[in-house]
Amino acid sequence: MALTRMIVELGMGTDLTGADYTKAAIRALKDALWHNSLTIANAVGQKPHDMHVKVLVGVPKPDKVDRAAVAAVLPYGKSSVEVVEGGLEIMNDEGTNLTLMANAAAIVYLDMPEKT
């Protein structure tokens, strides 16, 4: 058996006024997930809890993201969260407020028989 990539879902999330990196990251992951109803696990004879989900999040300051809070968004499966530099910060004209944009990818793997 080997972990096989089955699905890649992409999303974008923002925090318009608070510069909360975790909030933007959670919104990006929800954007990726909430537009789908994944039936792939059932289609190959597995359960949704068998999925391994690798979450990649891009924000300008990765150390400001609470990885556990992001992982808690996932409804099932085993998860890992990696936060990398990316996304976007937009300062207002007065230089007093920041809009933050995060990007997320949820990569779903299942343990499948190896191809021969």
PDB file of C-alpha atoms in Angstrom:
ATOM      1  CA  MET A   1       0.000   0.000   0.000  1.00  0.00           C
ATOM      2  CA  ALA A   2       1.154   3.534  -0.738  1.00  0.00           C
ATOM      3  CA  LEU A   3      -0.252   6.981  -0.142  1.00  0.00           C
ATOM      4  CA  THR A   4      -1.628   8.192  -3.469  1.00  0.00           C
ATOM      5  CA  ARG A   5      -2.602  11.772  -4.242  1.00  0.00           C
ATOM      6  CA  MET A   6      -6.283  11.805  -5.143  1.00  0.00           C
ATOM      7  CA  ILE A   7      -7.480  15.411  -5.006  1.00  0.00           C
ATOM      8  CA  VAL A   8      -6.076  18.949  -4.779  1.00  0.00           C
ATOM      9  CA  GLU A   9      -8.472  21.669  -3.622  1.00  0.00           C
ATOM     10  CA  LEU A  10      -7.533  25.365  -3.671  1.00  0.00           C
ATOM     11  CA  GLY A  11      -8.881  28.323  -1.729  1.00  0.00           C
ATOM     12  CA  MET A  12      -8.330  31.947  -0.818  1.00  0.00           C
ATOM     13  CA  GLY A  13      -9.209  33.708   2.425  1.00  0.00           C
ATOM     14  CA  THR A  14      -8.878  37.212   3.774  1.00  0.00           C
ATOM     15  CA  ASP A  15      -8.951  39.220   6.949  1.00  0.00           C
ATOM     16  CA  LEU A  16      -9.981  42.659   5.746  1.00  0.00           C
ATOM     17  CA  THR A  17      -9.208  44.749   8.808  1.00  0.00           C
ATOM     18  CA  GLY A  18      -7.615  42.722  11.595  1.00  0.00           C
ATOM     19  CA  ALA A  19      -4.428  41.331  10.036  1.00  0.00           C
ATOM     20  CA  ASP A  20      -5.232  38.008  11.711  1.00  0.00           C
ATOM     21  CA  TYR A  21      -3.125  35.448   9.846  1.00  0.00           C
ATOM     22  CA  THR A  22      -4.868  32.448  11.377  1.00  0.00           C
ATOM     23  CA  LYS A  23      -8.318  33.791  10.493  1.00  0.00           C
ATOM     24  CA  ALA A  24      -7.258  34.346   6.866  1.00  0.00           C
ATOM     25  CA  ALA A  25      -5.681  30.869   6.705  1.00  0.00           C
ATOM     26  CA  ILE A  26      -8.830  29.230   8.108  1.00  0.00           C
ATOM     27  CA  ARG A  27     -10.989  31.112   5.617  1.00  0.00           C
ATOM     28  CA  ALA A  28      -8.722  29.998   2.758  1.00  0.00           C
ATOM     29  CA  LEU A  29      -8.971  26.345   3.814  1.00  0.00           C
ATOM     30  CA  LYS A  30     -12.747  26.605   4.219  1.00  0.00           C
ATOM     31  CA  ASP A  31     -12.952  28.131   0.741  1.00  0.00           C
ATOM     32  CA  ALA A  32     -11.096  25.112  -0.620  1.00  0.00           C
ATOM     33  CA  LEU A  33     -13.222  22.570   1.254  1.00  0.00           C
ATOM     34  CA  TRP A  34     -16.716  23.937   1.451  1.00  0.00           C
ATOM     35  CA  HIS A  35     -17.356  23.880  -2.297  1.00  0.00           C
ATOM     36  CA  ASN A  36     -16.974  20.111  -2.447  1.00  0.00           C
ATOM     37  CA  SER A  37     -18.486  16.892  -1.257  1.00  0.00           C
ATOM     38  CA  LEU A  38     -15.684  14.381  -1.457  1.00  0.00           C
ATOM     39  CA  THR A  39     -16.913  10.913  -2.335  1.00  0.00           C
ATOM     40  CA  ILE A  40     -13.574   9.568  -3.542  1.00  0.00           C
ATOM     41  CA  ALA A  41     -12.881   7.530  -0.397  1.00  0.00           C
ATOM     42  CA  ASN A  42     -16.216   5.722  -0.616  1.00  0.00           C
ATOM     43  CA  ALA A  43     -15.753   5.231  -4.361  1.00  0.00           C
ATOM     44  CA  VAL A  44     -12.581   3.209  -3.751  1.00  0.00           C
ATOM     45  CA  GLY A  45     -13.930   1.238  -0.792  1.00  0.00           C
ATOM     46  CA  GLN A  46     -12.517   3.390   1.998  1.00  0.00           C
ATOM     47  CA  LYS A  47     -14.014   5.708   4.590  1.00  0.00           C
ATOM     48  CA  PRO A  48     -13.585   9.497   4.705  1.00  0.00           C
ATOM     49  CA  HIS A  49     -11.649   9.091   7.990  1.00  0.00           C
ATOM     50  CA  ASP A  50      -9.031   7.088   6.043  1.00  0.00           C
ATOM     51  CA  MET A  51      -8.010  10.205   4.096  1.00  0.00           C
ATOM     52  CA  HIS A  52      -4.691  11.894   4.742  1.00  0.00           C
ATOM     53  CA  VAL A  53      -5.004  15.632   4.144  1.00  0.00           C
ATOM     54  CA  LYS A  54      -1.928  17.786   3.715  1.00  0.00           C
ATOM     55  CA  VAL A  55      -2.796  21.459   4.044  1.00  0.00           C
ATOM     56  CA  LEU A  56      -0.431  24.031   2.555  1.00  0.00           C
ATOM     57  CA  VAL A  57      -1.062  27.671   3.474  1.00  0.00           C
ATOM     58  CA  GLY A  58       0.710  30.704   2.039  1.00  0.00           C
ATOM     59  CA  VAL A  59       0.801  33.942   4.062  1.00  0.00           C
ATOM     60  CA  PRO A  60       3.387  36.735   4.260  1.00  0.00           C
ATOM     61  CA  LYS A  61       4.333  35.853   7.856  1.00  0.00           C
ATOM     62  CA  PRO A  62       4.010  32.058   8.321  1.00  0.00           C
ATOM     63  CA  ASP A  63       4.973  32.113  12.007  1.00  0.00           C
ATOM     64  CA  LYS A  64       1.760  34.038  12.803  1.00  0.00           C
ATOM     65  CA  VAL A  65      -0.534  31.128  11.832  1.00  0.00           C
ATOM     66  CA  ASP A  66      -1.881  28.741  14.479  1.00  0.00           C
ATOM     67  CA  ARG A  67      -1.472  25.410  12.655  1.00  0.00           C
ATOM     68  CA  ALA A  68      -3.663  23.501  15.121  1.00  0.00           C
ATOM     69  CA  ALA A  69      -6.546  25.928  14.549  1.00  0.00           C
ATOM     70  CA  VAL A  70      -6.215  25.452  10.790  1.00  0.00           C
ATOM     71  CA  ALA A  71      -6.126  21.647  11.129  1.00  0.00           C
ATOM     72  CA  ALA A  72      -9.266  21.774  13.300  1.00  0.00           C
ATOM     73  CA  VAL A  73     -11.241  22.950  10.246  1.00  0.00           C
ATOM     74  CA  LEU A  74     -10.907  19.541   8.577  1.00  0.00           C
ATOM     75  CA  PRO A  75     -14.036  17.462   9.169  1.00  0.00           C
ATOM     76  CA  TYR A  76     -12.246  14.098   9.071  1.00  0.00           C
ATOM     77  CA  GLY A  77      -9.056  12.326   8.123  1.00  0.00           C
ATOM     78  CA  LYS A  78      -5.493  12.568   9.327  1.00  0.00           C
ATOM     79  CA  SER A  79      -3.984  15.994   8.779  1.00  0.00           C
ATOM     80  CA  SER A  80      -0.771  17.911   8.539  1.00  0.00           C
ATOM     81  CA  VAL A  81      -0.462  21.669   8.104  1.00  0.00           C
ATOM     82  CA  GLU A  82       2.501  23.415   6.526  1.00  0.00           C
ATOM     83  CA  VAL A  83       2.604  27.204   6.357  1.00  0.00           C
ATOM     84  CA  VAL A  84       4.904  28.876   3.852  1.00  0.00           C
ATOM     85  CA  GLU A  85       5.625  32.413   2.748  1.00  0.00           C
ATOM     86  CA  GLY A  86       3.069  33.628   0.230  1.00  0.00           C
ATOM     87  CA  GLY A  87      -0.246  35.430   0.157  1.00  0.00           C
ATOM     88  CA  LEU A  88      -0.494  39.197   0.207  1.00  0.00           C
ATOM     89  CA  GLU A  89      -0.594  42.160   2.588  1.00  0.00           C
ATOM     90  CA  ILE A  90      -2.273  45.394   1.463  1.00  0.00           C
ATOM     91  CA  MET A  91      -1.746  48.484   3.631  1.00  0.00           C
ATOM     92  CA  ASN A  92      -4.413  51.188   3.554  1.00  0.00           C
ATOM     93  CA  ASP A  93      -3.542  54.666   2.268  1.00  0.00           C
ATOM     94  CA  GLU A  94      -3.016  56.023   5.777  1.00  0.00           C
ATOM     95  CA  GLY A  95      -0.678  53.178   6.729  1.00  0.00           C
ATOM     96  CA  THR A  96      -2.830  52.317   9.736  1.00  0.00           C
ATOM     97  CA  ASN A  97      -4.648  49.155   8.685  1.00  0.00           C
ATOM     98  CA  LEU A  98      -3.734  45.984   6.855  1.00  0.00           C
ATOM     99  CA  THR A  99      -5.779  43.681   4.652  1.00  0.00           C
ATOM    100  CA  LEU A 100      -4.374  40.165   4.563  1.00  0.00           C
ATOM    101  CA  MET A 101      -4.838  37.477   1.904  1.00  0.00           C
ATOM    102  CA  ALA A 102      -3.988  33.795   2.423  1.00  0.00           C
ATOM    103  CA  ASN A 103      -3.947  30.966  -0.106  1.00  0.00           C
ATOM    104  CA  ALA A 104      -4.513  27.330   0.802  1.00  0.00           C
ATOM    105  CA  ALA A 105      -4.270  23.940  -0.849  1.00  0.00           C
ATOM    106  CA  ALA A 106      -5.810  20.811   0.642  1.00  0.00           C
ATOM    107  CA  ILE A 107      -4.137  17.765  -0.865  1.00  0.00           C
ATOM    108  CA  VAL A 108      -6.011  14.535  -0.211  1.00  0.00           C
ATOM    109  CA  TYR A 109      -4.223  11.185  -0.181  1.00  0.00           C
ATOM    110  CA  LEU A 110      -5.535   7.640   0.263  1.00  0.00           C
ATOM    111  CA  ASP A 111      -3.556   4.509   1.041  1.00  0.00           C
ATOM    112  CA  MET A 112      -3.955   2.569  -2.210  1.00  0.00           C
ATOM    113  CA  PRO A 113      -2.482  -0.690  -3.511  1.00  0.00           C
ATOM    114  CA  GLU A 114       0.789  -0.106  -5.313  1.00  0.00           C
ATOM    115  CA  LYS A 115       0.684  -0.252  -9.101  1.00  0.00           C
ATOM    116  CA  THR A 116       2.492  -3.183 -10.628  1.00  0.00           C
TER     117      THR A 116
END
